[in-house]
XYZ file of C-alpha atoms in Angstrom:
641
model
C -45.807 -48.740 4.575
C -48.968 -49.697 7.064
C -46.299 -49.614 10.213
C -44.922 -46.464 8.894
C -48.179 -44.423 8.646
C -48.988 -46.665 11.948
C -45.962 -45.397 13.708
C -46.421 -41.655 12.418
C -50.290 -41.529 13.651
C -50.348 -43.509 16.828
C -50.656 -40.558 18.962
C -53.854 -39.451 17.301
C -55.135 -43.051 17.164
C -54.130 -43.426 21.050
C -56.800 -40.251 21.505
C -59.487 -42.141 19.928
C -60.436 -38.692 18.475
C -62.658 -40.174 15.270
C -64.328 -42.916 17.245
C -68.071 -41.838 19.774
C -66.817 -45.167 22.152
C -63.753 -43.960 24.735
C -61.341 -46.760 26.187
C -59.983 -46.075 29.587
C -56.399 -46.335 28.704
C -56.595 -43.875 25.752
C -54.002 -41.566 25.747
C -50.500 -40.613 24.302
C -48.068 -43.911 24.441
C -44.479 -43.473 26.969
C -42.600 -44.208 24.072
C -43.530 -40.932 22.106
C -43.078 -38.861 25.189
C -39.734 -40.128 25.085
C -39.114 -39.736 21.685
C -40.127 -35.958 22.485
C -38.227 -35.377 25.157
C -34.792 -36.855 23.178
C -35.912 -35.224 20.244
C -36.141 -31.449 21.975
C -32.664 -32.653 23.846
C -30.785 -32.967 20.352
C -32.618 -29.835 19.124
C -31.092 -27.693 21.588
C -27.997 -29.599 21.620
C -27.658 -28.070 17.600
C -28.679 -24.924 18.164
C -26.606 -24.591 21.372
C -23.886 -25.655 18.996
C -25.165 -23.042 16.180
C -24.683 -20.897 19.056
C -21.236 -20.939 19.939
C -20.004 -20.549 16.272
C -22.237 -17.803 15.428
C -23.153 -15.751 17.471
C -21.197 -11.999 18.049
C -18.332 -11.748 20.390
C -18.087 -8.689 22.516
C -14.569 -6.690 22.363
C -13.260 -4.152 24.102
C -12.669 -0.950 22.565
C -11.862 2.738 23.652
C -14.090 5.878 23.073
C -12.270 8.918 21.916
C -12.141 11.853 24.075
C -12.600 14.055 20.916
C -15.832 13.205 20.416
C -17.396 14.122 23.173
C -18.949 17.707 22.363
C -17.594 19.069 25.680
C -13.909 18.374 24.556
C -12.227 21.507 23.430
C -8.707 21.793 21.630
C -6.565 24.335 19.701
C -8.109 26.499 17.699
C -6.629 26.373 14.368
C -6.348 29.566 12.065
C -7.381 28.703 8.544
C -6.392 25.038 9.217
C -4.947 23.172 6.164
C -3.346 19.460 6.148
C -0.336 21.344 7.132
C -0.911 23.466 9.268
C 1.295 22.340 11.818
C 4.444 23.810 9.838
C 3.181 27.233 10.801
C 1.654 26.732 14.402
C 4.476 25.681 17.228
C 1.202 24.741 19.525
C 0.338 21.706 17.337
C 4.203 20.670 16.968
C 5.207 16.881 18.123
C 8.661 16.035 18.300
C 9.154 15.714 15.095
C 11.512 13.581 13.402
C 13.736 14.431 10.894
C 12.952 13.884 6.998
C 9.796 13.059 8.004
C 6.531 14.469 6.530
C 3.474 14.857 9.303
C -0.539 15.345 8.821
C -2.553 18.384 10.883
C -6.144 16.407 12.124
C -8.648 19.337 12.206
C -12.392 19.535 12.740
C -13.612 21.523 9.491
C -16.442 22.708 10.713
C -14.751 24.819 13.549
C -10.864 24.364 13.057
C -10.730 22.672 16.644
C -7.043 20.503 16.172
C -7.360 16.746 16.270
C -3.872 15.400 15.652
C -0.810 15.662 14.160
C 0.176 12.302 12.574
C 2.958 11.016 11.184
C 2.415 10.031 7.876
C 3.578 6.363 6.795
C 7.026 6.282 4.042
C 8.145 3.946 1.191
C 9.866 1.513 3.938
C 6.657 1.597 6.163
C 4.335 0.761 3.340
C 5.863 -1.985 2.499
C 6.222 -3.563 6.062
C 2.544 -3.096 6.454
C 1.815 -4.894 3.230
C 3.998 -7.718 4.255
C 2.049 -7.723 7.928
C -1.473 -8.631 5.955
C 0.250 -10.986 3.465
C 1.417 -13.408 6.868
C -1.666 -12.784 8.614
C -3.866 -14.121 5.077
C -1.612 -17.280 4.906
C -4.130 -18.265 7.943
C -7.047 -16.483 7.186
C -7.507 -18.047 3.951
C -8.296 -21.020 4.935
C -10.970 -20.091 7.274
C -14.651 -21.108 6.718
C -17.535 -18.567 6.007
C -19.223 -19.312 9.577
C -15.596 -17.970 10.621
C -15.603 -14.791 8.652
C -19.575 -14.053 8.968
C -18.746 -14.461 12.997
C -16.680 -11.197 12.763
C -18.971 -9.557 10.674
C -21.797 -10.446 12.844
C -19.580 -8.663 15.936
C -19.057 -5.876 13.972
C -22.491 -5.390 12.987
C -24.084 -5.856 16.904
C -21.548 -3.297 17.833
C -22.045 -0.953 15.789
C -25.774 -0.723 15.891
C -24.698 -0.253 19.820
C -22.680 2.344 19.917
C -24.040 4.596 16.690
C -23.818 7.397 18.349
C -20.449 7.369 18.899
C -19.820 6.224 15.374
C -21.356 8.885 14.433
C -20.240 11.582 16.681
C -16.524 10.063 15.539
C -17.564 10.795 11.666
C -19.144 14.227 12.311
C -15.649 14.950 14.710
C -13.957 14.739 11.601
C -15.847 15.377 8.465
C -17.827 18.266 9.961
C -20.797 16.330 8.755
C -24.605 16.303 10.405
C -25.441 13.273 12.728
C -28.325 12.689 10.335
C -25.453 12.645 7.431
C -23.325 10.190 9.504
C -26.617 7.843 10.500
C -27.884 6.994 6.869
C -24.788 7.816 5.064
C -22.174 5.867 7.491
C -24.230 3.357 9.419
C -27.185 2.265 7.796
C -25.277 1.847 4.511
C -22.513 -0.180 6.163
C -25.313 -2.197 8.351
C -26.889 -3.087 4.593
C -23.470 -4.033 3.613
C -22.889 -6.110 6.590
C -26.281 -8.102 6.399
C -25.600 -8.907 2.406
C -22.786 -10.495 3.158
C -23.626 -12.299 6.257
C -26.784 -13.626 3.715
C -25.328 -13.802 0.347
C -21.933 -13.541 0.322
C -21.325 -17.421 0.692
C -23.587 -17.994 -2.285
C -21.628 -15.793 -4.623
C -18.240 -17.261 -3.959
C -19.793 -20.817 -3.446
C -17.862 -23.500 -5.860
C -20.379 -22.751 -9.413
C -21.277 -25.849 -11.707
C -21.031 -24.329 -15.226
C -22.553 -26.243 -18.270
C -20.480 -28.482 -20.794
C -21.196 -29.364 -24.728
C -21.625 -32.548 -25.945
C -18.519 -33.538 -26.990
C -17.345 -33.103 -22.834
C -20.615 -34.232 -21.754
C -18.485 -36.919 -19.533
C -17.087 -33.455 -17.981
C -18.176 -31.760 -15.013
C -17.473 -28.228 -14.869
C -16.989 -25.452 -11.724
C -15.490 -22.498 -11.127
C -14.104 -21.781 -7.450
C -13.755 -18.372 -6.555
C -10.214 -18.347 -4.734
C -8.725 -15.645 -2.526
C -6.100 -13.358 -4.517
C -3.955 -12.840 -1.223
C -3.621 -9.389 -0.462
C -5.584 -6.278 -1.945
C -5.662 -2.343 -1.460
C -8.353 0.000 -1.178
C -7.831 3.461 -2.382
C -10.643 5.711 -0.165
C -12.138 9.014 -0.128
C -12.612 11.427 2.271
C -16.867 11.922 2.386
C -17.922 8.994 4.414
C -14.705 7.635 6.490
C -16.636 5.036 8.401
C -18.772 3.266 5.523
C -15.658 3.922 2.967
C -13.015 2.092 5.064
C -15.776 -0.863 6.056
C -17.167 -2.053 3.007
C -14.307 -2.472 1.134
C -12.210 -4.100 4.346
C -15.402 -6.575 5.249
C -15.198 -7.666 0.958
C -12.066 -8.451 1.036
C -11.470 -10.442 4.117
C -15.497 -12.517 3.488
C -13.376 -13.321 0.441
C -10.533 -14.734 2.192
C -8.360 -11.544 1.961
C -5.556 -9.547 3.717
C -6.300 -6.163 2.652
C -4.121 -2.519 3.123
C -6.404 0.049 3.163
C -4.939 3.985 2.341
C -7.395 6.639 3.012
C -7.568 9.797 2.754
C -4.937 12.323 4.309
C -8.527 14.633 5.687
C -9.866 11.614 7.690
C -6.882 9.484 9.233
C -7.858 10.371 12.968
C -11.209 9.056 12.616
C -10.299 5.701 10.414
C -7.877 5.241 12.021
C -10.436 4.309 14.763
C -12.700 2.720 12.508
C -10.211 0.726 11.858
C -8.775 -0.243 14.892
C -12.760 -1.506 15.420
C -12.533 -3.827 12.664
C -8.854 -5.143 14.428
C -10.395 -5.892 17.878
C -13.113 -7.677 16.544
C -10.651 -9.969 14.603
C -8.441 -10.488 17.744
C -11.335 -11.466 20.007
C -12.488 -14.004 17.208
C -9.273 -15.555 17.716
C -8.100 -14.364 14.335
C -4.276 -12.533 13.546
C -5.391 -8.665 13.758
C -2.724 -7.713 11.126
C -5.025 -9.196 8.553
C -6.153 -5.355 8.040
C -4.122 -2.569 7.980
C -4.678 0.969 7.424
C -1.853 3.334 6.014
C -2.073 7.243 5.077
C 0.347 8.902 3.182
C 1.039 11.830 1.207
C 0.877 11.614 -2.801
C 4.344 11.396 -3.215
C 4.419 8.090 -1.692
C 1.572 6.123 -2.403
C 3.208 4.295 -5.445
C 4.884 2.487 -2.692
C 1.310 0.651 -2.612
C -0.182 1.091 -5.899
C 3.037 -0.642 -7.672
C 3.582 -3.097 -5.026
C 4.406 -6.603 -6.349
C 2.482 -8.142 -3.761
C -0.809 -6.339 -4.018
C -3.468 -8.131 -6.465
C -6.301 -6.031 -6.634
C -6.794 -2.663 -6.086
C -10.447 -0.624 -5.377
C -9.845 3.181 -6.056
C -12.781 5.549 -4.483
C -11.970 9.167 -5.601
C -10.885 12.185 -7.983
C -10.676 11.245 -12.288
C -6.917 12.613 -11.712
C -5.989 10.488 -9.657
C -7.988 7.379 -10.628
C -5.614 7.533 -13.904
C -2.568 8.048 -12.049
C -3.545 4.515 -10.343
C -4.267 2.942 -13.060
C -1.263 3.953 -14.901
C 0.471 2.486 -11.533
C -1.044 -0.536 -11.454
C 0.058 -1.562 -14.985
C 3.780 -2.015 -13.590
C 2.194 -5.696 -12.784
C -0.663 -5.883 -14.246
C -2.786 -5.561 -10.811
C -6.450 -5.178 -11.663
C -7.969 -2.113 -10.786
C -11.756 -1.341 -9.648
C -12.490 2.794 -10.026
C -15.260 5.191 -9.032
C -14.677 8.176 -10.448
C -16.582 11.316 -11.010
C -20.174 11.674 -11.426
C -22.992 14.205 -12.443
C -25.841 11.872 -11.533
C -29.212 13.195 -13.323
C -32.568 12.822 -11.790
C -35.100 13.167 -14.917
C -38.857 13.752 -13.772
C -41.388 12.854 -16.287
C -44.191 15.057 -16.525
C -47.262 14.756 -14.379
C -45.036 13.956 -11.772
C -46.241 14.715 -8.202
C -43.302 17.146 -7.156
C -45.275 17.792 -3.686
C -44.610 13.722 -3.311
C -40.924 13.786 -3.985
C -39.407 17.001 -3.032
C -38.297 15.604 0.609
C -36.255 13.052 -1.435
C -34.912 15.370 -3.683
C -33.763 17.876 -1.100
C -32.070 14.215 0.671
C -30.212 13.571 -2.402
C -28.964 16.972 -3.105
C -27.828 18.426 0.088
C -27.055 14.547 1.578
C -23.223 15.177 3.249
C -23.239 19.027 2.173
C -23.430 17.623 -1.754
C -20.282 15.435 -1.120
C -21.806 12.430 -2.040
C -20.621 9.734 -4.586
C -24.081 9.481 -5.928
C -25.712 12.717 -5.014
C -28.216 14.423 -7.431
C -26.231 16.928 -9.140
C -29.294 17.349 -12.092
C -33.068 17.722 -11.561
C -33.895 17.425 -15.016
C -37.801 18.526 -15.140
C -40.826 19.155 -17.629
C -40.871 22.498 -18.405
C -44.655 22.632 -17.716
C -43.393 21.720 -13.835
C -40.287 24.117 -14.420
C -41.498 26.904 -12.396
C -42.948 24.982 -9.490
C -40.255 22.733 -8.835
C -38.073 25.958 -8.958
C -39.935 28.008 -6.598
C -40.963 24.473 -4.199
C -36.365 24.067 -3.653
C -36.272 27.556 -3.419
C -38.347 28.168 -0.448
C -36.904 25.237 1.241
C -33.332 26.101 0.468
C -33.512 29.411 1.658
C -34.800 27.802 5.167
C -31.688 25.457 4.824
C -29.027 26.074 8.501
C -25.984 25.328 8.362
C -23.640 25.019 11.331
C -21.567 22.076 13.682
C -22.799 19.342 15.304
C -19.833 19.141 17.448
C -20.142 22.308 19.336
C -21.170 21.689 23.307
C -24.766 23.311 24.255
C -27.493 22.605 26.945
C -28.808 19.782 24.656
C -25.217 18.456 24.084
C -25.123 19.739 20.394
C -26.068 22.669 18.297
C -29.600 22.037 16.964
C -30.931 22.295 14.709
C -28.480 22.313 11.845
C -29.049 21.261 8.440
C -26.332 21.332 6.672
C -22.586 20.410 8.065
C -18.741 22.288 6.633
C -17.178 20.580 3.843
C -13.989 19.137 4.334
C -11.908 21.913 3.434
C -12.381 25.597 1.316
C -10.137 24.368 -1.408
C -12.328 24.702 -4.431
C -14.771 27.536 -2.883
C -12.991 30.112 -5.132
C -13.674 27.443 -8.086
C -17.666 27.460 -7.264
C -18.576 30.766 -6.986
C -16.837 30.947 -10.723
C -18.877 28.137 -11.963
C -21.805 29.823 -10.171
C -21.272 33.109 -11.439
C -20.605 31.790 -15.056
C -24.239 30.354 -15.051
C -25.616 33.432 -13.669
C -23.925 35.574 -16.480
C -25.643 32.843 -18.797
C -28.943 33.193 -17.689
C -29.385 31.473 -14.756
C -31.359 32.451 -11.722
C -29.304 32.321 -8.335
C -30.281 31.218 -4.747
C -27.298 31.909 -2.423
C -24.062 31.059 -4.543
C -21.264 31.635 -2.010
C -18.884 30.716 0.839
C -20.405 31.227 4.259
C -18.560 32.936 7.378
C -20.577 31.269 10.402
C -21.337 33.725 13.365
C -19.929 30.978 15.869
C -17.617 29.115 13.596
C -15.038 31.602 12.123
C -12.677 28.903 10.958
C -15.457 26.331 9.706
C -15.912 25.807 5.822
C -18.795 26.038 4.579
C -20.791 26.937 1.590
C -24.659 28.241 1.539
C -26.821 26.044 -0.006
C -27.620 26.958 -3.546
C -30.077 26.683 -6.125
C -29.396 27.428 -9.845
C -32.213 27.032 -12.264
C -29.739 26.511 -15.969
C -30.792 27.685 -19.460
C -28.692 25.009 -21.106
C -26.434 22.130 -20.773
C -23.689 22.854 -22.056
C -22.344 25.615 -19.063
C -19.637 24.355 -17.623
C -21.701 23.667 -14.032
C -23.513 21.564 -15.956
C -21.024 19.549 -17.011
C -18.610 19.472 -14.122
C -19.457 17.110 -11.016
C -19.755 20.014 -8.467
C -19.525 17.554 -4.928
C -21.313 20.333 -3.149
C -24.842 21.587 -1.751
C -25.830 22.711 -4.850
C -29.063 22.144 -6.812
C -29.167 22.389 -10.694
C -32.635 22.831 -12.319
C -33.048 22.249 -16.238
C -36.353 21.815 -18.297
C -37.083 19.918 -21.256
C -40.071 19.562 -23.898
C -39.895 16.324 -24.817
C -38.869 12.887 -22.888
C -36.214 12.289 -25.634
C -34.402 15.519 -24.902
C -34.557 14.863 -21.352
C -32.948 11.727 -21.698
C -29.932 13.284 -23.828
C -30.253 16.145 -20.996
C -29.095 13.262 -18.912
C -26.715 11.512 -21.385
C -24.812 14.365 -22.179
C -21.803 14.872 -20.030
C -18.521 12.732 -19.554
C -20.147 10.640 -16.305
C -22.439 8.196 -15.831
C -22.531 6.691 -12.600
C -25.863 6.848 -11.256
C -29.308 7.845 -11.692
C -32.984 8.567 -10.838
C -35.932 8.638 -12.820
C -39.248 9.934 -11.259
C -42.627 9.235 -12.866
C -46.272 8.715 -12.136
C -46.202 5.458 -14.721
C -43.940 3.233 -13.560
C -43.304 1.270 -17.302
C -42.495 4.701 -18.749
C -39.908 5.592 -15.961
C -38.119 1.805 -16.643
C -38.142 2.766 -20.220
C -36.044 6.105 -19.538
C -33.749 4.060 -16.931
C -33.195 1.810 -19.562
C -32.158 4.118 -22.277
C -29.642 6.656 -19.470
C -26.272 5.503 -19.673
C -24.705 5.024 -16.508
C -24.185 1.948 -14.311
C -26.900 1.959 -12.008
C -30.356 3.551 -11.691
C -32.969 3.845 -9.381
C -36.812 4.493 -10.115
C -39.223 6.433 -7.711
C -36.606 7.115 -5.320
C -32.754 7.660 -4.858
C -29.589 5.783 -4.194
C -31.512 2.301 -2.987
C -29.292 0.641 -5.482
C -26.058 1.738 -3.619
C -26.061 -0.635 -0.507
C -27.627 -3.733 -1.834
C -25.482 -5.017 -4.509
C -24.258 -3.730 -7.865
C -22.950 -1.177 -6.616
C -20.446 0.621 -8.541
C -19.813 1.381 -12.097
C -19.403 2.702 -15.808
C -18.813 2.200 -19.168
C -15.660 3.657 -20.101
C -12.424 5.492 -19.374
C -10.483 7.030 -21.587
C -7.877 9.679 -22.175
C -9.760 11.370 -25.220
C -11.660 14.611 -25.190
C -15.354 13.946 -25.336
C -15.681 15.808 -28.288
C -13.628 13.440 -30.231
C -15.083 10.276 -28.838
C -18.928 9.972 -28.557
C -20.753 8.198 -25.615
C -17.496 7.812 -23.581
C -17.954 7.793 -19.498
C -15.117 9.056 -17.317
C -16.603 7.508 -13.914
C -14.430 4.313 -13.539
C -14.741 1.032 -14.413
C -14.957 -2.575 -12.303
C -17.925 -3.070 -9.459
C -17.696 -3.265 -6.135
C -20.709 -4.664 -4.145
C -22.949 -7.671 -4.791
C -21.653 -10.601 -6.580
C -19.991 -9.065 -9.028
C -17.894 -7.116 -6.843
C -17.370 -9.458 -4.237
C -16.174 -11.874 -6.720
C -13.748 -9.423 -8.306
C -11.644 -10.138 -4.996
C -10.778 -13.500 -5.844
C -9.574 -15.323 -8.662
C -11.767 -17.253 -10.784
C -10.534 -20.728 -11.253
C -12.147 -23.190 -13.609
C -11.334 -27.307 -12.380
C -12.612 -29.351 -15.025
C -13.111 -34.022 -14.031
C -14.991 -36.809 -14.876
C -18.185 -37.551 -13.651
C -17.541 -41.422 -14.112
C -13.670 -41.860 -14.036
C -14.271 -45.636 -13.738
C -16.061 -45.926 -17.240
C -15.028 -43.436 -19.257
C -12.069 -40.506 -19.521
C -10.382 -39.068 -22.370
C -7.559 -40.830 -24.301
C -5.710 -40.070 -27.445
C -6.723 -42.826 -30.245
C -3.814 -44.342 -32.149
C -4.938 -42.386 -35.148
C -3.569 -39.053 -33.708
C -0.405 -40.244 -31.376
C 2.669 -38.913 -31.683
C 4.873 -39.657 -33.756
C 1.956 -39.124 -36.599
C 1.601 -42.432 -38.908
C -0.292 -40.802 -41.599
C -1.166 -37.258 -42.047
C -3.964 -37.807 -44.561
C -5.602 -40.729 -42.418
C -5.279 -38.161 -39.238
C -6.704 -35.034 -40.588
C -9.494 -37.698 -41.881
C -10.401 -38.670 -38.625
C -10.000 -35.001 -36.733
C -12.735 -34.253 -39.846
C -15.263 -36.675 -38.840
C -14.748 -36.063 -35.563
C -15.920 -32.354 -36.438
C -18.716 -33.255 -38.504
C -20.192 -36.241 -35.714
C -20.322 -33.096 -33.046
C -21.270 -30.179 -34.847
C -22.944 -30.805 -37.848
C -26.193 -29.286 -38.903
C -28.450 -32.417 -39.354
C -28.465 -35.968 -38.090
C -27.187 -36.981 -41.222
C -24.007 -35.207 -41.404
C -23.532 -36.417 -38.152
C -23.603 -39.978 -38.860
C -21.476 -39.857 -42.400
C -18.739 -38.042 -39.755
C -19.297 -40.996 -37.278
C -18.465 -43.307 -40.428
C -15.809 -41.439 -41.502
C -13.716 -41.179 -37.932
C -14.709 -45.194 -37.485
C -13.065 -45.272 -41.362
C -9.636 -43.961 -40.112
C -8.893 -45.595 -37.029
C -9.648 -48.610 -38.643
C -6.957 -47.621 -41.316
């Protein structure tokens, strides 16, 4: 011990630092500056080494021309998926029997594409494609898969603009829309699983009982092979990403469909996710991307080979998948609808958090997942919150990012097109329903832009309800809409919130932060946030409900009709894979399981065996020491006998 603590201190001693008398050879010894200099050589040597596993690749990649805001196109006359049947000038040569998709900016009808869309036989070659290129990729390490996540991620936050220029190309979103809605939440993504994402799928001791306490227990979180994602149309970038980059950290192939609105720009996003593979050194048909129309799409969601499916969408068509997936019994994750409530207890400062309420309301037009469809407010506060959206709302622009100006874009705009006009007629019913009702009316219709004639979009409205049971109240809307109710008490604002079919998200907003966790703890939905909106939505448990079921809600209380499963965080990263349970020894050499005489086949003595199996029972589990040791006789009894 003296010539380690000798060894360790030296240096210091060699200064003579404690000691008034100074020798004239003090100083540091050669053979620590040696040990130094070998030392800092291995230390770079590692992280030299760290280095070159883990750090991001660059890969090449090309920028489409339709993004620039200068690039001009076809202007398409009330464009629809299919338009292309009706206009000659967006024609390709089209092949026979074959079914095609019109590409089309929404917010000005400018024409994209016209795409062929994939058949039965196609599917089913591209599924095959990602089950050969996972036979490798499984048995990759984590610093392997965290390498192309960790290129993805530095080129993304690179070239965001073009991301989201790509995005607003398509969607007829805002750039604002496309930065926290696309990027950011798909950057979160990205850095959980670079940090976490090992952990969660790690090999996991579980604990034994006594009577295996010579066990050891794990589970080890396998890949399932290949697995589909189902994907909606709002957020094409972060939609097609976070459900690819799960499956392959998990050791996937994966065969993502999206939506027939979006293919030109995921297809790109895509294609991003491929060259980043490739230049790892890693088979890019790991991930492939198919779009299709309805008809077809059972080619994937009753595939044989397809062991896990994540659905992002419409209830109608959630239920058509699952119904699908039962021909083999592929599990199924589903986000479904939602009418996510945001209750404000009273006292609340509304000056504080109106900015985040007007984010989470008119986020993406309204066409948001977990957008606040529900203020749900103190009727003391009714009036003020009321009048505080109102004036805002009314200020509210709407228009295209997309269109070329001196700046490079029209600005400032607000609010972006929806995808399509398809359910404007349905809207202004709902709307005018609740106004017939009682309720007062800010804006409430379609809007016919001065620049965009062929752009779809809808004024940004505010409807202050009288009760909950109007049918806008009860409907998930997935547009910029804003629905006011009051309350009296906290109690009825929490059934305010309970009471329709969804439950996906929600907010609560207080001043006393144990009485908001109280009223997140009593709303039923799967996630909640409290003092602020949708933080719970990149980070982890991401996803989820309590029930689905075919039943009116009338007839069956408390049921939820916004999916089932999780994706995100452990939970949903570990839904990819398949849990397996290895049970050994931990001493092989001293003791493992055998089967005493008294119980071999072929049985000597039924009475003498059921004797023992009794003891055996009592010895273990037994309510007092005792017991215990009368069933130790008794089992020491019969195999004596």
């Amino acid at each position: 011990m003296n010539k380690i603590l000798y060894f360790i201190l030296h240096p210091f001693l060699s200064f003579n630092l404690w000691s008034d008398e100074h020798r004239e050879d003090e100083g540091i010894d050669v053979f620590y500056a040696l040990f130094l200099c070998v030392a800092a050589g291995i230390w770079l040597v590692v992280q030299r080494e760290r280095r070159s596993k883990n750090s991001p690749i660059p890969f090449h990649f090309s920028a489409p021309k339709e993004a620039d805001p200068n690039w001009s196109s076809v202007k398409i006359e009330r464009p629809t998926l299919e338009s292309h049947l009706e206009d000659v000038n967006i024609q390709p040569m089209m092949l026979p029997d074959r079914r095609y998709i019109t590409c089309f900016d929404p917010s000005n009808g400018l024409h994209l594409a016209t795409i062929l869309a994939d058949n039965e036989a196609e599917i089913a070659a591209k599924i095959q494609k990602a089950s050969a290129a996972q036979n490798e990729w499984m048995y990759t390490d984590f610093i392997q898969r965290r390498r192309v996540i960790r290129s993805l991620q530095k080129w993304i936050v690179e070239n965001q603009d073009l991301c989201a220029r790509v995005a607003c190309r398509d969607t007829g979103k805002t750039l604002i829309d496309a930065a926290l809605g696309e990027i950011l939440v798909t950057c979160c993504k990205m850095e959980w699983l670079m940090n976490h994402g090992e952990e969660a799928l790690r090999p996991e001791p579980r604990k034994s009982n006594f009577i295996q306490f010579y066990k050891k227990s794990e589970v080890h979180y396998e890949p399932l092979g290949v697995v589909a994602a189902i994907v909606s149309w709002n957020y094409p970038l972060h939609n097609a990403w976070s459900p690819i980059l799960a499956s392959i950290f998990a050791g996937n192939g994966v065969v993502l469909k999206c939506s027939e609105n979006v293919i030109w720009s995921t297809s790109w996003f895509v294609n991003i996710i491929k060259n980043s593979l490739e230049a790892c050194g890693h088979d890019p048909e790991l991930v492939q991307l198919i779009c299709c129309w309805p008809e077809q799409a059972a080619a994937l969601t009753k595939s044989p080979y397809i062991k896990h499916i994540t659905f992002i969408g419409s209830e109608s068509v959630g239920r058509q998948i699952a119904r699908d997936a039962t021909e083999h019994l592929t599990p199924v994750t589903l986000e479904l609808g939602g009418k996510d409530p945001a209750v404000i207890l009273p006292d609340t400062n509304l000056n504080q958090w109106i900015s985040t309420w007007m984010r989470g309301i008119f986020q993406n037009a309204g066409q948001n997942c977990i957008g606040i469809e529900k203020l749900i407010v103190h009727v003391d506060q009714y009036d003020d919150l009321y009048d505080m959206l109102k004036e805002r709302i009314e200020k509210l622009r709407c228009g295209s990012v997309t269109l070329p100006s001196d700046q490079g874009y029209l600005s400032p705009v607000d609010v972006g097109a929806m995808i399509s006009d398809n359910r404007f007629d349905a809207l202004e019913a709902l709307i005018k329903q609740a106004e017939e009702d009682g309720a007062k009316i800010v804006n409430g219709k379609r809007y016919h832009h001065v620049y965009h004639d062929e752009g779809t979009y809808f004024l940004p409205t505010l409807v202050g309800l009288t009760k909950n049971s109007a049918a806008i109240a009860q409907q998930e809307l997935f547009a910029p809409i804003a629905l006011v109710m009051g309350y009296e008490t906290v109690k009825e604002a929490v059934e305010l919130a309970n009471g329709t079919r969804y439950g996906l998200g929600a907010s609560v907003f207080g001043p006393d932060q144990n009485q908001c966790l109280e009223v997140a703890k009593a709303l039923e939905c799967g996630m909640v946030a409290v003092n602020d909106f949708a933080v719970f939505y990149p980070f982890g448990k991401i996803h989820v409900d309590l029930f689905f079921v075919d039943e009116p809600r009338s007839t069956i209380r408390g049921t939820k009709a916004s999916g089932y499963g999780r994706f995100g965080g452990p939970e949903g990263l570990r839904s990819l894979t398949n849990p397996k349970v290895i049970v050994y020894d931990w001493w092989p050499a001293l003791i493992q399981t055998s089967i005493p005489k008294v119980l071999d086949y072929p049985i000597r003595s039924l009475g003498t065996s059921f004797e023992f199996t009794s003891g055996l029972i009592r010895f273990f589990y037994a309510d007092t020491w005792r017991a215990r040791i009368q069933g130790l006789i008794t089992l020491i009894q019969a195999q004596r006998k």
